[in-house]
Amino acid sequence: MVACALLCGVRSVRGGVRWAHGQGASTLAALEVPDGDPGQSPMTTTLTRTLARVGADALDAAAGAFVQAHAADPLAGIVGDPPVLQLAADGKTVRGARDEAGLQLHLLGVYQVDPGVMLAQRAMRHKPHETLHFTAALDLIADITGAIVTADALHTAADHAHYLYRRGAFGFFPVKENRATLFVRLDALDWDETTNAQVTVVRTEENNSGRHEIRTVRVQPLADDQVNFPYATQALLVERYTTGRGDGKLHADAEIGVTTAPVEAADATTLAHCVRGQWAIEAQRFVRDVTFGEDACRTAPEACPARSLPSAAWRSASPTSLTLRMARSFVFIECLPGFRAGCVPSRSAGPGWCPRRSV
């Protein structure tokens, strides 16, 4: 009941109770309310105490398992080659909530870029601990064989590369000054395709939201022990030229990266898509903060465990916009155990219920 109320725009426990009272008997029966009677739905105090007793990490794991079970595409690979599985790892700070010590809640999530679902996430006490939770977050996903895991430069660590190798996955990491020796070696490579025949160039150009961007990705293979990073097989140079940011100027930036994926598993075109796909998790963070009001929630982290409700699985069930899907919340209810045809909730959302972490 709480999950459906959240997906309909509710942002408070009291609003969730009011939302339940506005539903029909068939919907409430599908949500396991006895006899579909609104009078037998939980009271605000009962619901609050129940949510406070739920283990946040256990709920995270359960929601992640739910999403993983519904994210698989049974038709993948039947027509043509199966799509490359890209997992984007990134951390997030929930700005509104603080614990008794005044510390903010930090989350490390693992996002499946296609179809766009958060598969797993873990809470952290401090943002610098993000690298320590990288492997623990991926451990929540049963099988990552063949996946390309992308992350920011904070995770460009040898231990992460060794972990992914043991699990049969590949890493794709940007390299910055935090890995000075590796950065210098990659920067010293010959990136000119006219003088280095091994360099493959992928160029894209797009207009989006008033911005014009030209992106050039150069990829070249690496010999064994050519750089001081375990299992490194290819190096990348990404150049972006952007106009239309409102200042009338041309903005240029470049980024160097390294991947442990061989060319047979990820060619230059695939890696160029992965560069772009890493930003998808940032868009999902925006949805959680703006649409579901996660940053506005001031409930203490330990008192609000309903932070991992599986909205991402419901999100992937429909190709329409998120706002329209919120109005058509029956798409998610169809995934619930015990659902019966005709169990369509009303569109009344009421005041919102505040999630802590909505996957």
Short mmCIF file of C-alpha atoms in Angstrom, two decimals, residues 36-250:
data_model
loop_
_atom_site.label_atom_id
_atom_site.label_comp_id
_atom_site.label_asym_id
_atom_site.label_seq_id
_atom_site.Cartn_x
_atom_site.Cartn_y
_atom_site.Cartn_z
CA GLY A 36 -11.04 -4.46 0.48
CA ASP A 37 -12.55 -2.36 3.27
CA PRO A 38 -10.92 1.09 3.67
CA GLY A 39 -11.92 1.02 7.33
CA GLN A 40 -9.57 -1.93 7.88
CA SER A 41 -6.53 -0.24 6.32
CA PRO A 42 -3.75 0.68 8.77
CA MET A 43 -4.05 3.86 10.82
CA THR A 44 -1.40 6.56 10.63
CA THR A 45 0.18 5.68 13.98
CA THR A 46 0.20 1.97 13.19
CA LEU A 47 1.77 2.54 9.80
CA THR A 48 4.41 4.88 11.25
CA ARG A 49 5.44 2.42 13.97
CA THR A 50 5.55 -0.45 11.47
CA LEU A 51 7.76 1.43 9.02
CA ALA A 52 10.11 2.46 11.84
CA ARG A 53 10.64 -1.20 12.77
CA VAL A 54 11.48 -2.34 9.25
CA GLY A 55 15.20 -2.84 8.66
CA ALA A 56 16.29 -0.31 6.06
CA ASP A 57 19.09 -2.46 4.63
CA ALA A 58 16.86 -5.53 4.52
CA LEU A 59 14.21 -3.56 2.66
CA ASP A 60 16.89 -2.30 0.27
CA ALA A 61 17.93 -5.86 -0.47
CA ALA A 62 14.34 -7.03 -0.96
CA ALA A 63 13.52 -4.14 -3.27
CA GLY A 64 16.71 -4.74 -5.24
CA ALA A 65 15.85 -8.42 -5.68
CA PHE A 66 12.38 -7.42 -6.89
CA VAL A 67 13.85 -5.00 -9.44
CA GLN A 68 16.44 -7.50 -10.68
CA ALA A 69 13.73 -10.11 -11.24
CA HIS A 70 11.65 -7.69 -13.32
CA ALA A 71 14.49 -5.93 -15.16
CA ALA A 72 15.58 -8.90 -17.27
CA ASP A 73 14.44 -8.82 -20.89
CA PRO A 74 13.32 -12.33 -21.90
CA LEU A 75 13.57 -11.41 -25.60
CA ALA A 76 17.11 -10.05 -25.41
CA GLY A 77 19.38 -11.74 -27.93
CA ILE A 78 16.60 -13.48 -29.85
CA VAL A 79 16.87 -10.96 -32.68
CA GLY A 80 20.49 -9.89 -33.19
CA ASP A 81 23.16 -9.71 -30.54
CA PRO A 82 22.09 -9.22 -26.93
CA PRO A 83 22.55 -5.66 -25.65
CA VAL A 84 25.58 -4.81 -23.56
CA LEU A 85 24.75 -4.76 -19.87
CA GLN A 86 25.99 -1.47 -18.43
CA LEU A 87 25.87 -0.88 -14.68
CA ALA A 88 26.55 2.66 -13.49
CA ALA A 89 27.70 3.10 -9.89
CA ASP A 90 27.39 6.48 -8.22
CA GLY A 91 26.92 7.99 -4.78
CA LYS A 92 24.23 10.39 -3.61
CA THR A 93 23.68 12.52 -0.51
CA VAL A 94 20.16 12.82 0.91
CA ARG A 95 20.41 16.45 1.92
CA GLY A 96 17.37 16.82 4.14
CA ALA A 97 17.78 13.89 6.55
CA ARG A 98 20.34 13.78 9.37
CA ASP A 99 20.95 11.32 12.13
CA GLU A 100 21.41 12.07 15.82
CA ALA A 101 25.03 13.06 15.23
CA GLY A 102 24.00 15.56 12.57
CA LEU A 103 25.41 13.47 9.71
CA GLN A 104 23.66 13.28 6.36
CA LEU A 105 22.68 10.00 4.75
CA HIS A 106 24.85 8.92 1.82
CA LEU A 107 23.83 6.24 -0.66
CA LEU A 108 25.83 4.27 -3.20
CA GLY A 109 23.62 2.95 -5.98
CA VAL A 110 24.15 0.57 -8.90
CA TYR A 111 21.99 1.53 -11.87
CA GLN A 112 21.22 -0.60 -14.92
CA VAL A 113 21.26 1.89 -17.76
CA ASP A 114 18.94 -0.13 -19.99
CA PRO A 115 16.03 -0.33 -19.14
CA GLY A 116 16.84 2.30 -16.50
CA VAL A 117 16.42 0.73 -13.05
CA MET A 118 18.32 0.91 -9.76
CA LEU A 119 19.36 -2.66 -8.99
CA ALA A 120 21.00 -2.15 -5.61
CA GLN A 121 22.19 0.48 -3.17
CA ARG A 122 23.85 0.74 0.22
CA ALA A 123 23.85 3.38 2.93
CA MET A 124 27.11 4.97 4.04
CA ARG A 125 27.92 7.01 7.11
CA HIS A 126 30.40 9.24 5.31
CA LYS A 127 30.85 10.08 1.63
CA PRO A 128 34.62 9.30 1.66
CA HIS A 129 33.61 5.71 2.51
CA GLU A 130 32.06 5.30 -0.95
CA THR A 131 34.97 3.27 -2.29
CA LEU A 132 34.65 0.84 0.63
CA HIS A 133 31.03 0.07 -0.33
CA PHE A 134 31.63 -0.42 -4.07
CA THR A 135 32.05 -4.18 -3.90
CA ALA A 136 29.38 -4.58 -1.21
CA ALA A 137 26.82 -2.82 -3.43
CA LEU A 138 27.68 -5.03 -6.41
CA ASP A 139 27.49 -8.12 -4.18
CA LEU A 140 23.76 -7.42 -3.90
CA ILE A 141 23.41 -8.25 -7.61
CA ALA A 142 23.36 -11.97 -8.24
CA ASP A 143 25.05 -12.04 -11.65
CA ILE A 144 27.11 -9.34 -13.32
CA THR A 145 28.97 -11.61 -15.74
CA GLY A 146 29.84 -9.72 -18.91
CA ALA A 147 28.61 -6.40 -17.56
CA ILE A 148 30.52 -3.16 -18.05
CA VAL A 149 30.56 -1.31 -14.74
CA THR A 150 31.11 2.45 -15.01
CA ALA A 151 31.86 4.80 -12.15
CA ASP A 152 33.48 8.15 -11.44
CA ALA A 153 37.20 8.71 -10.88
CA LEU A 154 36.90 8.01 -7.16
CA HIS A 155 36.50 4.30 -8.01
CA THR A 156 39.50 4.05 -10.32
CA ALA A 157 41.21 1.62 -7.98
CA ALA A 158 43.11 -1.61 -8.55
CA ASP A 159 41.03 -3.42 -5.93
CA HIS A 160 37.87 -2.67 -7.87
CA ALA A 161 39.41 -3.97 -11.09
CA HIS A 162 40.44 -7.20 -9.35
CA TYR A 163 36.93 -7.62 -7.91
CA LEU A 164 35.24 -7.18 -11.28
CA TYR A 165 37.67 -9.62 -12.89
CA ARG A 166 36.81 -12.27 -10.29
CA ARG A 167 33.11 -11.84 -11.03
CA GLY A 168 33.53 -11.94 -14.80
CA ALA A 169 32.66 -8.27 -15.32
CA PHE A 170 34.59 -5.36 -16.81
CA GLY A 171 35.43 -1.95 -15.42
CA PHE A 172 35.28 1.40 -17.19
CA PHE A 173 36.95 4.13 -15.15
CA PRO A 174 37.85 7.77 -15.81
CA VAL A 175 41.41 8.69 -14.86
CA LYS A 176 42.20 12.01 -13.23
CA GLU A 177 44.95 13.47 -11.10
CA ASN A 178 44.04 11.17 -8.20
CA ARG A 179 45.91 8.49 -10.20
CA ALA A 180 48.79 10.74 -11.27
CA THR A 181 51.14 8.10 -12.71
CA LEU A 182 48.36 6.39 -14.68
CA PHE A 183 47.11 9.76 -15.92
CA VAL A 184 50.56 10.78 -17.17
CA ARG A 185 51.03 7.49 -19.04
CA LEU A 186 47.64 7.67 -20.73
CA ASP A 187 48.07 11.34 -21.58
CA ALA A 188 51.43 10.56 -23.22
CA LEU A 189 49.87 8.11 -25.71
CA ASP A 190 49.56 9.07 -29.36
CA TRP A 191 45.88 10.00 -29.75
CA ASP A 192 46.11 11.30 -33.32
CA GLU A 193 44.33 8.90 -35.65
CA THR A 194 46.37 10.20 -38.60
CA THR A 195 49.64 9.00 -37.05
CA ASN A 196 48.36 6.07 -35.00
CA ALA A 197 46.38 3.56 -37.03
CA GLN A 198 45.19 1.78 -33.87
CA VAL A 199 43.08 4.76 -32.79
CA THR A 200 39.36 4.35 -33.50
CA VAL A 201 37.24 7.52 -33.51
CA VAL A 202 33.51 7.76 -32.76
CA ARG A 203 31.98 11.20 -33.27
CA THR A 204 28.46 12.24 -32.28
CA GLU A 205 26.63 15.53 -32.55
CA GLU A 206 23.34 16.43 -30.91
CA ASN A 207 21.05 19.28 -29.91
CA ASN A 208 19.25 18.98 -26.61
CA SER A 209 17.48 21.58 -24.45
CA GLY A 210 19.05 24.44 -26.39
CA ARG A 211 22.56 23.03 -26.16
CA HIS A 212 24.65 21.89 -29.09
CA GLU A 213 27.29 19.29 -28.25
CA ILE A 214 29.95 17.61 -30.34
CA ARG A 215 31.45 14.57 -28.63
CA THR A 216 34.50 12.74 -29.92
CA VAL A 217 35.62 9.46 -28.36
CA ARG A 218 39.02 8.05 -29.30
CA VAL A 219 39.83 4.46 -28.33
CA GLN A 220 43.07 2.54 -28.67
CA PRO A 221 44.22 -0.86 -27.39
CA LEU A 222 46.77 -1.23 -24.63
CA ALA A 223 49.57 -3.77 -24.56
CA ASP A 224 50.20 -5.89 -21.49
CA ASP A 225 51.82 -3.85 -18.71
CA GLN A 226 51.70 -0.71 -20.84
CA VAL A 227 49.99 1.14 -17.97
CA ASN A 228 50.02 0.52 -14.25
CA PHE A 229 46.42 -0.64 -13.92
CA PRO A 230 45.36 -4.31 -13.65
CA TYR A 231 43.63 -5.94 -16.64
CA ALA A 232 43.64 -2.68 -18.64
CA THR A 233 42.93 -3.47 -22.28
CA GLN A 234 41.82 -0.20 -23.89
CA ALA A 235 42.31 3.52 -23.28
CA LEU A 236 39.89 6.31 -24.13
CA LEU A 237 40.05 10.02 -24.76
CA VAL A 238 36.71 11.84 -24.64
CA GLU A 239 36.47 15.41 -25.98
CA ARG A 240 33.34 17.55 -25.69
CA TYR A 241 32.60 20.87 -27.34
CA THR A 242 29.41 22.52 -26.13
CA THR A 243 27.58 25.75 -26.97
CA GLY A 244 24.24 27.08 -25.78
CA ARG A 245 24.85 27.20 -22.02
CA GLY A 246 23.55 30.75 -21.91
CA ASP A 247 26.87 32.57 -21.97
CA GLY A 248 27.46 32.53 -25.72
CA LYS A 249 30.79 30.75 -25.32
CA LEU A 250 32.21 27.51 -26.67
#
